[in-house]
Amino acid sequence: MPADQTPDPSGGDKISFRDVKAEIRRRIERRIWGPGDLVPGEIDLAEDFGCARATVNRAMRELTEEGLLERKRKAGTRVRAMPLRQARFEIPLVRAEITAMGAAYHYALLSTQTVPAPDWLRDRLGLRAGARALHLRCLHSADGRPYQFEDRWINLQALPQAETADFALQGPNEWLVQAVPYSEVEISFLAAAATVDVAAALGIEPGEPTFTAERTTWWQSRAITHVRLSFARGYRMTTRY
Amino acid sequence: MPADQTPDPSGGDKISFRDVKAEIRRRIERRIWGPGDLVPGEIDLAEDFGCARATVNRAMRELTEEGLLERKRKAGTRVRAMPLRQARFEIPLVRAEITAMGAAYHYALLSTQTVPAPDWLRDRLGLRAGARALHLRCLHSADGRPYQFEDRWINLQALPQAETADFALQGPNEWLVQAVPYSEVEISFLAAAATVDVAAALGIEPGEPTFTAERTTWWQSRAITHVRLSFARGYRMTTRY
């Protein structure tokens, strides 16, 4: 049995949770169930659709996660008056992003240095005074054109093995993904004016609007890395939902 | 029974799918199950954890959606070699975003005009030559300071009632959410140089880097609206995952 189906105890044609979702969505779209309306209970719907209660439960749960329904512990399930919108962005490795466009990926390490963590970084990562950090500057290119400039700091207290790793051939992001299997991330997107450093790396003018991501990563409650990614002129981050 | 638990047929202490998820995540973190490893089958895990198979199934499904596991129809489930990262951003109504910061929300309609859709908009929305569109320019403020400039187009073929709606008191986004219960959305984020129009509305200099969102919305396969949102100086879009 495929993982996305629930057994139908009647033994007839299987009604999948996808069928139930589609039908509920249709009722909301057609205003058969209007904004704010109470939705019938799972038992009634299961009977109505001729399927298992678990099938209705999964459909309702996903429609709730998608922001169309609202479940209250004791007050039942309602159609959301204002559907909640949630956009999801996949954050691929830059190599995968570039090769997915059909372009040739090239990585270059511009500089690497072990230094005492500057104050702003110590604040950001919660490091003690005098803590050392590895500072890396890298350029990722697509078909020979600059695509993303990476300005990265790694906390050497948390990941001492980074100091002896060779980042000449492999980018620090790929190294980190292998060194740290799972992590908590805070990411921000902003529009920044290109600094002289960023402009030189990307081949743009200082001050040019630059799509920028700042990401801090924790593993087992310790900050391990902070990175500022500056994207080439014209970059757009797009998704559908 | 809470919606997030699965019955435990043994009748003992309930093991929730959250417990199972946490334990699987721990095994991945500790490398008990390494990157690329095949994970034991659901029946074995259910026995191991002393819970229902459906509980294991839900935990595995969610860990797959979160990008830690990879399921193949016949080849079983593996730990992803490169965890897939997915960031989720809630897209609230700007009123909710501003009031959530504890600031006073103010809306102003700057201009409204019914015009033949310009070529770029007809391309974008798939409109016939001569189609009319409603063009609205609005400003959303937080504690009296410009927060977001909204430059919106509404397809009057799809939503003729927009022509007579009153947008003086209620913003078009709130009106649209009520008029169209469910929709497909494409959204892009970019760093733009402020145009003269945007700069005047936001009180910044023309050419300043401006965090910008462009969003096109379809309902029942028809494009209904396209909007360009320009955010005030210093805006950051942040999430954790």
GROMACS .gro file of C-alpha atoms in nm:
model
  482
    1MET     CA    1   0.000   0.000   0.000
    2PRO     CA    2   0.142   0.342  -0.089
    3ALA     CA    3   0.232   0.549   0.214
    4ASP     CA    4  -0.016   0.823   0.127
    5GLN     CA    5  -0.327   0.608   0.156
    6THR     CA    6  -0.527   0.488   0.450
    7PRO     CA    7  -0.702   0.152   0.441
    8ASP     CA    8  -1.069   0.166   0.354
    9PRO     CA    9  -1.245  -0.077   0.587
   10SER     CA   10  -1.536  -0.117   0.342
   11GLY     CA   11  -1.298  -0.292   0.103
   12GLY     CA   12  -1.435  -0.094  -0.193
   13ASP     CA   13  -1.251   0.159  -0.411
   14LYS     CA   14  -0.995   0.335  -0.198
   15ILE     CA   15  -1.071   0.697  -0.114
   16SER     CA   16  -0.740   0.863  -0.038
   17PHE     CA   17  -0.688   1.154   0.195
   18ARG     CA   18  -0.600   1.352  -0.118
   19ASP     CA   19  -0.953   1.297  -0.253
   20VAL     CA   20  -1.096   1.415   0.078
   21LYS     CA   21  -0.868   1.721   0.083
   22ALA     CA   22  -0.970   1.813  -0.272
   23GLU     CA   23  -1.339   1.783  -0.187
   24ILE     CA   24  -1.307   1.993   0.130
   25ARG     CA   25  -1.107   2.255  -0.059
   26ARG     CA   26  -1.380   2.260  -0.327
   27ARG     CA   27  -1.647   2.319  -0.062
   28ILE     CA   28  -1.446   2.610   0.081
   29GLU     CA   29  -1.384   2.759  -0.264
   30ARG     CA   30  -1.753   2.734  -0.357
   31ARG     CA   31  -1.851   2.881  -0.021
   32ILE     CA   32  -2.057   2.571   0.059
   33TRP     CA   33  -1.861   2.613   0.383
   34GLY     CA   34  -1.814   2.988   0.427
   35PRO     CA   35  -1.540   3.178   0.614
   36GLY     CA   36  -1.575   3.118   0.987
   37ASP     CA   37  -1.824   2.829   0.945
   38LEU     CA   38  -1.805   2.526   1.170
   39VAL     CA   39  -1.707   2.216   0.969
   40PRO     CA   40  -1.894   1.885   1.032
   41GLY     CA   41  -1.725   1.637   1.266
   42GLU     CA   42  -1.485   1.368   1.145
   43ILE     CA   43  -1.729   1.084   1.205
   44ASP     CA   44  -2.000   1.252   0.997
   45LEU     CA   45  -1.756   1.339   0.719
   46ALA     CA   46  -1.614   0.986   0.711
   47GLU     CA   47  -1.966   0.854   0.665
   48ASP     CA   48  -2.044   1.121   0.407
   49PHE     CA   49  -1.728   1.041   0.203
   50GLY     CA   50  -1.750   0.665   0.262
   51CYS     CA   51  -1.396   0.643   0.400
   52ALA     CA   52  -1.210   0.574   0.723
   53ARG     CA   53  -1.213   0.837   0.995
   54ALA     CA   54  -0.831   0.840   0.987
   55THR     CA   55  -0.848   0.949   0.622
   56VAL     CA   56  -1.065   1.248   0.712
   57ASN     CA   57  -0.838   1.322   1.008
   58ARG     CA   58  -0.528   1.339   0.789
   59ALA     CA   59  -0.700   1.558   0.528
   60MET     CA   60  -0.821   1.800   0.795
   61ARG     CA   61  -0.481   1.808   0.963
   62GLU     CA   62  -0.306   1.901   0.639
   63LEU     CA   63  -0.565   2.164   0.548
   64THR     CA   64  -0.510   2.309   0.896
   65GLU     CA   65  -0.133   2.314   0.841
   66GLU     CA   66  -0.194   2.483   0.505
   67GLY     CA   67  -0.395   2.752   0.680
   68LEU     CA   68  -0.743   2.688   0.538
   69LEU     CA   69  -0.894   2.539   0.851
   70GLU     CA   70  -0.859   2.628   1.215
   71ARG     CA   71  -0.891   2.360   1.484
   72LYS     CA   72  -0.978   2.439   1.842
   73ARG     CA   73  -0.946   2.167   2.107
   74LYS     CA   74  -1.306   2.174   2.222
   75ALA     CA   75  -1.479   2.411   1.981
   76GLY     CA   76  -1.431   2.194   1.670
   77THR     CA   77  -1.292   2.290   1.332
   78ARG     CA   78  -1.380   2.605   1.140
   79VAL     CA   79  -1.300   2.752   0.800
   80ARG     CA   80  -1.044   3.027   0.859
   81ALA     CA   81  -1.195   3.371   0.802
   82MET     CA   82  -0.859   3.497   0.677
   83PRO     CA   83  -0.660   3.211   0.524
   84LEU     CA   84  -0.308   3.205   0.663
   85ARG     CA   85  -0.044   3.219   0.394
   86GLN     CA   86   0.282   3.040   0.433
   87ALA     CA   87   0.557   3.048   0.173
   88ARG     CA   88   0.822   2.778   0.176
   89PHE     CA   89   1.164   2.829   0.032
   90GLU     CA   90   1.403   2.546  -0.026
   91ILE     CA   91   1.750   2.649   0.077
   92PRO     CA   92   1.969   2.434  -0.148
   93LEU     CA   93   2.345   2.430  -0.145
   94VAL     CA   94   2.462   2.693  -0.391
   95ARG     CA   95   2.627   2.423  -0.604
   96ALA     CA   96   2.288   2.249  -0.645
   97GLU     CA   97   2.115   2.583  -0.715
   98ILE     CA   98   2.361   2.665  -0.994
   99THR     CA   99   2.372   2.321  -1.155
  100ALA     CA  100   1.989   2.306  -1.143
  101MET     CA  101   1.991   2.612  -1.375
  102GLY     CA  102   2.204   2.411  -1.618
  103ALA     CA  103   2.509   2.629  -1.548
  104ALA     CA  104   2.864   2.519  -1.465
  105TYR     CA  105   2.945   2.567  -1.096
  106HIS     CA  106   3.279   2.709  -0.989
  107TYR     CA  107   3.401   2.767  -0.634
  108ALA     CA  108   3.693   2.986  -0.527
  109LEU     CA  109   3.833   3.049  -0.180
  110LEU     CA  110   3.929   3.418  -0.169
  111SER     CA  111   4.073   3.433   0.182
  112THR     CA  112   4.095   3.240   0.508
  113GLN     CA  113   4.213   3.366   0.845
  114THR     CA  114   4.195   3.267   1.210
  115VAL     CA  115   4.127   3.574   1.424
  116PRO     CA  116   3.980   3.675   1.761
  117ALA     CA  117   3.604   3.700   1.703
  118PRO     CA  118   3.502   4.064   1.656
  119ASP     CA  119   3.257   4.208   1.910
  120TRP     CA  120   2.949   4.195   1.682
  121LEU     CA  121   3.017   3.825   1.615
  122ARG     CA  122   3.068   3.746   1.984
  123ASP     CA  123   2.732   3.912   2.057
  124ARG     CA  124   2.565   3.724   1.777
  125LEU     CA  125   2.705   3.381   1.863
  126GLY     CA  126   2.734   3.418   2.239
  127LEU     CA  127   3.114   3.375   2.250
  128ARG     CA  128   3.343   3.462   2.541
  129ALA     CA  129   3.601   3.741   2.512
  130GLY     CA  130   3.910   3.630   2.320
  131ALA     CA  131   3.732   3.340   2.146
  132ARG     CA  132   3.887   3.261   1.808
  133ALA     CA  133   3.693   3.228   1.487
  134LEU     CA  134   3.775   3.117   1.135
  135HIS     CA  135   3.692   3.384   0.878
  136LEU     CA  136   3.643   3.269   0.518
  137ARG     CA  137   3.557   3.466   0.205
  138CYS     CA  138   3.447   3.265  -0.099
  139LEU     CA  139   3.300   3.319  -0.441
  140HIS     CA  140   3.052   3.088  -0.613
  141SER     CA  141   3.019   3.136  -0.989
  142ALA     CA  142   2.776   3.017  -1.257
  143ASP     CA  143   2.919   2.974  -1.608
  144GLY     CA  144   3.213   3.191  -1.506
  145ARG     CA  145   3.001   3.480  -1.375
  146PRO     CA  146   2.994   3.570  -1.004
  147TYR     CA  147   2.673   3.434  -0.850
  148GLN     CA  148   2.714   3.452  -0.473
  149PHE     CA  149   2.976   3.602  -0.242
  150GLU     CA  150   3.006   3.418   0.089
  151ASP     CA  151   3.146   3.591   0.398
  152ARG     CA  152   3.155   3.324   0.668
  153TRP     CA  153   3.262   3.291   1.031
  154ILE     CA  154   3.302   2.955   1.206
  155ASN     CA  155   3.313   2.923   1.586
  156LEU     CA  156   3.636   2.730   1.656
  157GLN     CA  157   3.530   2.650   2.010
  158ALA     CA  158   3.238   2.447   1.878
  159LEU     CA  159   3.411   2.310   1.565
  160PRO     CA  160   3.791   2.305   1.629
  161GLN     CA  161   3.840   2.065   1.336
  162ALA     CA  162   3.747   2.350   1.097
  163GLU     CA  163   4.089   2.508   1.161
  164THR     CA  164   4.273   2.227   0.983
  165ALA     CA  165   4.007   2.154   0.718
  166ASP     CA  166   4.102   2.234   0.360
  167PHE     CA  167   3.855   2.481   0.211
  168ALA     CA  168   4.052   2.533  -0.111
  169LEU     CA  169   3.853   2.276  -0.307
  170GLN     CA  170   3.532   2.233  -0.106
  171GLY     CA  171   3.318   2.525   0.012
  172PRO     CA  172   3.260   2.566   0.388
  173ASN     CA  173   2.886   2.513   0.353
  174GLU     CA  174   2.933   2.166   0.205
  175TRP     CA  175   3.192   2.088   0.470
  176LEU     CA  176   2.958   2.207   0.748
  177VAL     CA  177   2.663   2.003   0.620
  178GLN     CA  178   2.881   1.694   0.648
  179ALA     CA  179   3.032   1.791   0.985
  180VAL     CA  180   2.699   1.879   1.148
  181PRO     CA  181   2.413   1.646   1.058
  182TYR     CA  182   2.131   1.858   1.192
  183SER     CA  183   2.101   2.215   1.307
  184GLU     CA  184   1.878   2.503   1.407
  185VAL     CA  185   1.892   2.799   1.174
  186GLU     CA  186   1.792   3.164   1.185
  187ILE     CA  187   1.786   3.328   0.845
  188SER     CA  188   1.712   3.685   0.739
  189PHE     CA  189   1.674   3.833   0.393
  190LEU     CA  190   1.738   4.199   0.329
  191ALA     CA  191   1.832   4.450   0.061
  192ALA     CA  192   2.181   4.588   0.130
  193ALA     CA  193   2.400   4.843  -0.043
  194ALA     CA  194   2.706   4.657  -0.178
  195THR     CA  195   3.017   4.727   0.029
  196VAL     CA  196   3.349   4.780  -0.153
  197ASP     CA  197   3.438   4.419  -0.068
  198VAL     CA  198   3.111   4.275  -0.200
  199ALA     CA  199   3.116   4.497  -0.510
  200ALA     CA  200   3.470   4.389  -0.599
  201ALA     CA  201   3.384   4.019  -0.561
  202LEU     CA  202   3.058   4.037  -0.758
  203GLY     CA  203   3.179   4.283  -1.021
  204ILE     CA  204   2.915   4.546  -0.939
  205GLU     CA  205   2.929   4.908  -0.820
  206PRO     CA  206   2.966   4.987  -0.447
  207GLY     CA  207   2.624   5.094  -0.315
  208GLU     CA  208   2.430   4.883  -0.563
  209PRO     CA  209   2.117   4.715  -0.415
  210THR     CA  210   2.222   4.359  -0.329
  211PHE     CA  211   1.992   4.077  -0.226
  212THR     CA  212   2.148   3.947   0.094
  213ALA     CA  213   2.090   3.653   0.329
  214GLU     CA  214   2.227   3.636   0.683
  215ARG     CA  215   2.218   3.296   0.847
  216THR     CA  216   2.323   3.180   1.192
  217THR     CA  217   2.334   2.809   1.269
  218TRP     CA  218   2.325   2.630   1.606
  219TRP     CA  219   2.392   2.268   1.681
  220GLN     CA  220   2.301   2.117   2.015
  221SER     CA  221   2.246   2.470   2.150
  222ARG     CA  222   2.588   2.605   2.047
  223ALA     CA  223   2.629   2.859   1.770
  224ILE     CA  224   2.855   2.708   1.506
  225THR     CA  225   2.859   2.951   1.216
  226HIS     CA  226   2.734   3.284   1.085
  227VAL     CA  227   2.734   3.372   0.717
  228ARG     CA  228   2.642   3.669   0.501
  229LEU     CA  229   2.558   3.575   0.142
  230SER     CA  230   2.548   3.851  -0.121
  231PHE     CA  231   2.386   3.768  -0.453
  232ALA     CA  232   2.463   3.894  -0.800
  233ARG     CA  233   2.269   4.179  -0.962
  234GLY     CA  234   1.914   4.082  -1.057
  235TYR     CA  235   1.884   3.786  -0.819
  236ARG     CA  236   1.527   3.692  -0.721
  237MET     CA  237   1.417   3.433  -0.470
  238THR     CA  238   1.091   3.285  -0.598
  239THR     CA  239   0.841   3.028  -0.476
  240ARG     CA  240   0.481   2.920  -0.534
  241TYR     CA  241   0.229   2.822  -0.272
  242MET     CA  242  -0.782   1.213   2.270
  243PRO     CA  243  -0.569   1.502   2.147
  244ALA     CA  244  -0.538   1.515   1.769
  245ASP     CA  245  -0.161   1.471   1.781
  246GLN     CA  246  -0.161   1.130   1.940
  247THR     CA  247  -0.221   0.786   1.802
  248PRO     CA  248  -0.383   0.518   2.015
  249ASP     CA  249  -0.144   0.280   2.179
  250PRO     CA  250  -0.298  -0.067   2.144
  251SER     CA  251  -0.106  -0.193   2.447
  252GLY     CA  252  -0.315   0.037   2.665
  253GLY     CA  253  -0.003   0.156   2.855
  254ASP     CA  254   0.150   0.505   2.866
  255LYS     CA  255   0.088   0.674   2.533
  256ILE     CA  256   0.392   0.717   2.311
  257SER     CA  257   0.316   1.007   2.082
  258PHE     CA  258   0.453   1.054   1.733
  259ARG     CA  259   0.645   1.349   1.881
  260ASP     CA  260   0.834   1.113   2.111
  261VAL     CA  261   0.916   0.891   1.815
  262LYS     CA  262   1.029   1.190   1.606
  263ALA     CA  263   1.255   1.314   1.887
  264GLU     CA  264   1.414   0.972   1.925
  265ILE     CA  265   1.474   0.930   1.551
  266ARG     CA  266   1.621   1.281   1.535
  267ARG     CA  267   1.850   1.194   1.828
  268ARG     CA  268   1.972   0.882   1.647
  269ILE     CA  269   2.051   1.088   1.336
  270GLU     CA  270   2.230   1.358   1.540
  271ARG     CA  271   2.438   1.103   1.725
  272ARG     CA  272   2.519   0.925   1.398
  273ILE     CA  273   2.366   0.600   1.532
  274TRP     CA  274   2.201   0.619   1.191
  275GLY     CA  275   2.459   0.782   0.962
  276PRO     CA  276   2.406   0.986   0.645
  277GLY     CA  277   2.274   0.761   0.366
  278ASP     CA  278   2.197   0.470   0.603
  279LEU     CA  279   1.888   0.259   0.553
  280VAL     CA  280   1.645   0.306   0.845
  281PRO     CA  281   1.473  -0.001   0.998
  282GLY     CA  282   1.121  -0.075   0.875
  283GLU     CA  283   0.808   0.064   1.042
  284ILE     CA  284   0.704  -0.270   1.189
  285ASP     CA  285   1.044  -0.320   1.354
  286LEU     CA  286   1.051   0.039   1.483
  287ALA     CA  287   0.697   0.013   1.621
  288GLU     CA  288   0.802  -0.296   1.814
  289ASP     CA  289   1.124  -0.126   1.925
  290PHE     CA  290   0.940   0.185   2.052
  291GLY     CA  291   0.640  -0.008   2.185
  292CYS     CA  292   0.390   0.197   1.989
  293ALA     CA  293   0.145   0.162   1.701
  294ARG     CA  294   0.281   0.137   1.348
  295ALA     CA  295   0.072   0.443   1.255
  296THR     CA  296   0.266   0.645   1.514
  297VAL     CA  297   0.597   0.551   1.353
  298ASN     CA  298   0.449   0.620   1.010
  299ARG     CA  299   0.349   0.973   1.105
  300ALA     CA  300   0.687   1.048   1.266
  301MET     CA  301   0.873   0.923   0.958
  302ARG     CA  302   0.642   1.115   0.725
  303GLU     CA  303   0.706   1.442   0.908
  304LEU     CA  304   1.082   1.385   0.925
  305THR     CA  305   1.071   1.323   0.551
  306GLU     CA  306   0.880   1.648   0.496
  307GLU     CA  307   1.138   1.823   0.713
  308GLY     CA  308   1.414   1.689   0.489
  309LEU     CA  309   1.598   1.457   0.732
  310LEU     CA  310   1.478   1.131   0.579
  311GLU     CA  311   1.429   1.023   0.222
  312ARG     CA  312   1.163   0.766   0.131
  313LYS     CA  313   1.174   0.560  -0.186
  314ARG     CA  314   0.871   0.351  -0.284
  315LYS     CA  315   1.047   0.016  -0.293
  316ALA     CA  316   1.395   0.088  -0.158
  317GLY     CA  317   1.282   0.186   0.194
  318THR     CA  318   1.373   0.493   0.398
  319ARG     CA  319   1.722   0.640   0.432
  320VAL     CA  320   1.886   0.921   0.626
  321ARG     CA  321   1.943   1.203   0.380
  322ALA     CA  322   2.313   1.246   0.303
  323MET     CA  323   2.263   1.622   0.264
  324PRO     CA  324   1.969   1.734   0.477
  325LEU     CA  325   1.729   1.941   0.270
  326ARG     CA  326   1.667   2.281   0.423
  327GLN     CA  327   1.332   2.444   0.389
  328ALA     CA  328   1.255   2.784   0.532
  329ARG     CA  329   0.893   2.879   0.589
  330PHE     CA  330   0.777   3.236   0.598
  331GLU     CA  331   0.435   3.333   0.715
  332ILE     CA  332   0.294   3.599   0.489
  333PRO     CA  333   0.064   3.792   0.722
  334LEU     CA  334  -0.155   4.082   0.623
  335VAL     CA  335   0.052   4.397   0.672
  336ARG     CA  336  -0.197   4.518   0.936
  337ALA     CA  337  -0.128   4.203   1.142
  338GLU     CA  338   0.249   4.237   1.089
  339ILE     CA  339   0.247   4.595   1.218
  340THR     CA  340   0.015   4.541   1.514
  341ALA     CA  341   0.218   4.231   1.613
  342MET     CA  342   0.516   4.467   1.661
  343GLY     CA  343   0.302   4.668   1.902
  344ALA     CA  344   0.282   4.961   1.660
  345ALA     CA  345  -0.024   5.153   1.548
  346TYR     CA  346  -0.132   5.060   1.195
  347HIS     CA  347  -0.239   5.323   0.947
  348TYR     CA  348  -0.356   5.274   0.591
  349ALA     CA  349  -0.379   5.539   0.319
  350LEU     CA  350  -0.501   5.506  -0.038
  351LEU     CA  351  -0.271   5.726  -0.249
  352SER     CA  352  -0.433   5.678  -0.589
  353THR     CA  353  -0.683   5.460  -0.774
  354GLN     CA  354  -0.740   5.444  -1.147
  355THR     CA  355  -0.905   5.214  -1.403
  356VAL     CA  356  -0.683   5.184  -1.711
  357PRO     CA  357  -0.611   4.949  -2.001
  358ALA     CA  358  -0.364   4.693  -1.866
  359PRO     CA  359  -0.008   4.782  -1.973
  360ASP     CA  360   0.175   4.527  -2.189
  361TRP     CA  361   0.397   4.389  -1.911
  362LEU     CA  362   0.089   4.326  -1.696
  363ARG     CA  363  -0.100   4.158  -1.982
  364ASP     CA  364   0.201   3.928  -2.032
  365ARG     CA  365   0.223   3.856  -1.664
  366LEU     CA  366  -0.148   3.787  -1.608
  367GLY     CA  367  -0.234   3.645  -1.951
  368LEU     CA  368  -0.488   3.920  -2.039
  369ARG     CA  369  -0.625   3.993  -2.386
  370ALA     CA  370  -0.544   4.321  -2.564
  371GLY     CA  371  -0.756   4.608  -2.431
  372ALA     CA  372  -0.834   4.435  -2.099
  373ARG     CA  373  -0.896   4.685  -1.820
  374ALA     CA  374  -0.725   4.676  -1.483
  375LEU     CA  375  -0.765   4.861  -1.157
  376HIS     CA  376  -0.441   5.028  -1.047
  377LEU     CA  377  -0.408   5.114  -0.679
  378ARG     CA  378  -0.123   5.278  -0.486
  379CYS     CA  379  -0.136   5.255  -0.107
  380LEU     CA  380   0.081   5.326   0.194
  381HIS     CA  381   0.086   5.121   0.513
  382SER     CA  382   0.241   5.295   0.814
  383ALA     CA  383   0.359   5.187   1.160
  384ASP     CA  384   0.335   5.449   1.435
  385GLY     CA  385   0.311   5.718   1.167
  386ARG     CA  386   0.625   5.607   0.979
  387PRO     CA  387   0.600   5.458   0.626
  388TYR     CA  388   0.636   5.079   0.646
  389GLN     CA  389   0.525   4.938   0.312
  390PHE     CA  390   0.432   5.093  -0.022
  391GLU     CA  391   0.184   4.881  -0.220
  392ASP     CA  392   0.158   4.915  -0.597
  393ARG     CA  393  -0.129   4.684  -0.701
  394TRP     CA  394  -0.310   4.582  -1.017
  395ILE     CA  395  -0.642   4.394  -1.014
  396ASN     CA  396  -0.775   4.209  -1.321
  397LEU     CA  397  -1.126   4.349  -1.371
  398GLN     CA  398  -1.224   4.065  -1.603
  399ALA     CA  399  -1.182   3.819  -1.317
  400LEU     CA  400  -1.303   4.049  -1.038
  401PRO     CA  401  -1.538   4.312  -1.189
  402GLN     CA  402  -1.674   4.393  -0.841
  403ALA     CA  403  -1.337   4.551  -0.754
  404GLU     CA  404  -1.425   4.850  -0.973
  405THR     CA  405  -1.700   4.964  -0.738
  406ALA     CA  406  -1.537   4.854  -0.411
  407ASP     CA  407  -1.433   5.130  -0.174
  408PHE     CA  408  -1.060   5.108  -0.100
  409ALA     CA  409  -1.046   5.438   0.092
  410LEU     CA  410  -1.084   5.270   0.430
  411GLN     CA  411  -0.989   4.907   0.369
  412GLY     CA  412  -0.670   4.803   0.186
  413PRO     CA  413  -0.704   4.596  -0.133
  414ASN     CA  414  -0.526   4.300   0.022
  415GLU     CA  415  -0.784   4.267   0.299
  416TRP     CA  416  -1.063   4.312   0.044
  417LEU     CA  417  -0.911   4.044  -0.182
  418VAL     CA  418  -0.870   3.792   0.099
  419GLN     CA  419  -1.242   3.825   0.165
  420ALA     CA  420  -1.342   3.822  -0.204
  421VAL     CA  421  -1.129   3.519  -0.296
  422PRO     CA  422  -1.126   3.243  -0.036
  423TYR     CA  423  -0.839   3.043  -0.176
  424SER     CA  424  -0.569   3.111  -0.431
  425GLU     CA  425  -0.243   3.004  -0.592
  426VAL     CA  426   0.043   3.245  -0.539
  427GLU     CA  427   0.382   3.309  -0.695
  428ILE     CA  428   0.603   3.533  -0.486
  429SER     CA  429   0.953   3.670  -0.549
  430PHE     CA  430   1.180   3.865  -0.318
  431LEU     CA  431   1.447   4.094  -0.456
  432ALA     CA  432   1.661   4.396  -0.377
  433ALA     CA  433   1.552   4.691  -0.593
  434ALA     CA  434   1.673   5.048  -0.629
  435ALA     CA  435   1.391   5.276  -0.509
  436THR     CA  436   1.213   5.447  -0.798
  437VAL     CA  437   1.113   5.815  -0.760
  438ASP     CA  438   0.758   5.698  -0.681
  439VAL     CA  439   0.869   5.448  -0.415
  440ALA     CA  440   1.121   5.690  -0.263
  441ALA     CA  441   0.858   5.965  -0.230
  442ALA     CA  442   0.609   5.729  -0.064
  443LEU     CA  443   0.861   5.577   0.180
  444GLY     CA  444   1.054   5.899   0.249
  445ILE     CA  445   1.387   5.761   0.125
  446GLU     CA  446   1.630   5.859  -0.152
  447PRO     CA  447   1.572   5.741  -0.511
  448GLY     CA  448   1.813   5.455  -0.582
  449GLU     CA  449   1.827   5.336  -0.219
  450PRO     CA  450   1.832   4.955  -0.180
  451THR     CA  451   1.473   4.851  -0.110
  452PHE     CA  452   1.355   4.508  -0.001
  453THR     CA  453   1.080   4.425  -0.249
  454ALA     CA  454   0.822   4.148  -0.288
  455GLU     CA  455   0.636   4.080  -0.612
  456ARG     CA  456   0.333   3.858  -0.588
  457THR     CA  457   0.092   3.727  -0.849
  458THR     CA  458  -0.226   3.550  -0.742
  459TRP     CA  459  -0.450   3.311  -0.936
  460TRP     CA  460  -0.791   3.180  -0.844
  461GLN     CA  461  -0.946   2.888  -1.028
  462SER     CA  462  -0.674   2.923  -1.295
  463ARG     CA  463  -0.735   3.295  -1.362
  464ALA     CA  464  -0.487   3.562  -1.263
  465ILE     CA  465  -0.663   3.802  -1.031
  466THR     CA  466  -0.397   4.041  -0.903
  467HIS     CA  467  -0.032   4.142  -0.919
  468VAL     CA  468   0.133   4.352  -0.651
  469ARG     CA  469   0.475   4.503  -0.587
  470LEU     CA  470   0.545   4.571  -0.220
  471SER     CA  471   0.836   4.800  -0.129
  472PHE     CA  472   0.951   4.798   0.232
  473ALA     CA  473   1.099   5.076   0.442
  474ARG     CA  474   1.474   5.119   0.494
  475GLY     CA  475   1.625   4.847   0.713
  476TYR     CA  476   1.347   4.590   0.663
  477ARG     CA  477   1.450   4.227   0.721
  478MET     CA  478   1.243   3.915   0.664
  479THR     CA  479   1.345   3.662   0.927
  480THR     CA  480   1.255   3.305   1.013
  481ARG     CA  481   1.388   3.009   1.209
  482TYR     CA  482   1.384   2.647   1.100
   0.00000   0.00000   0.00000
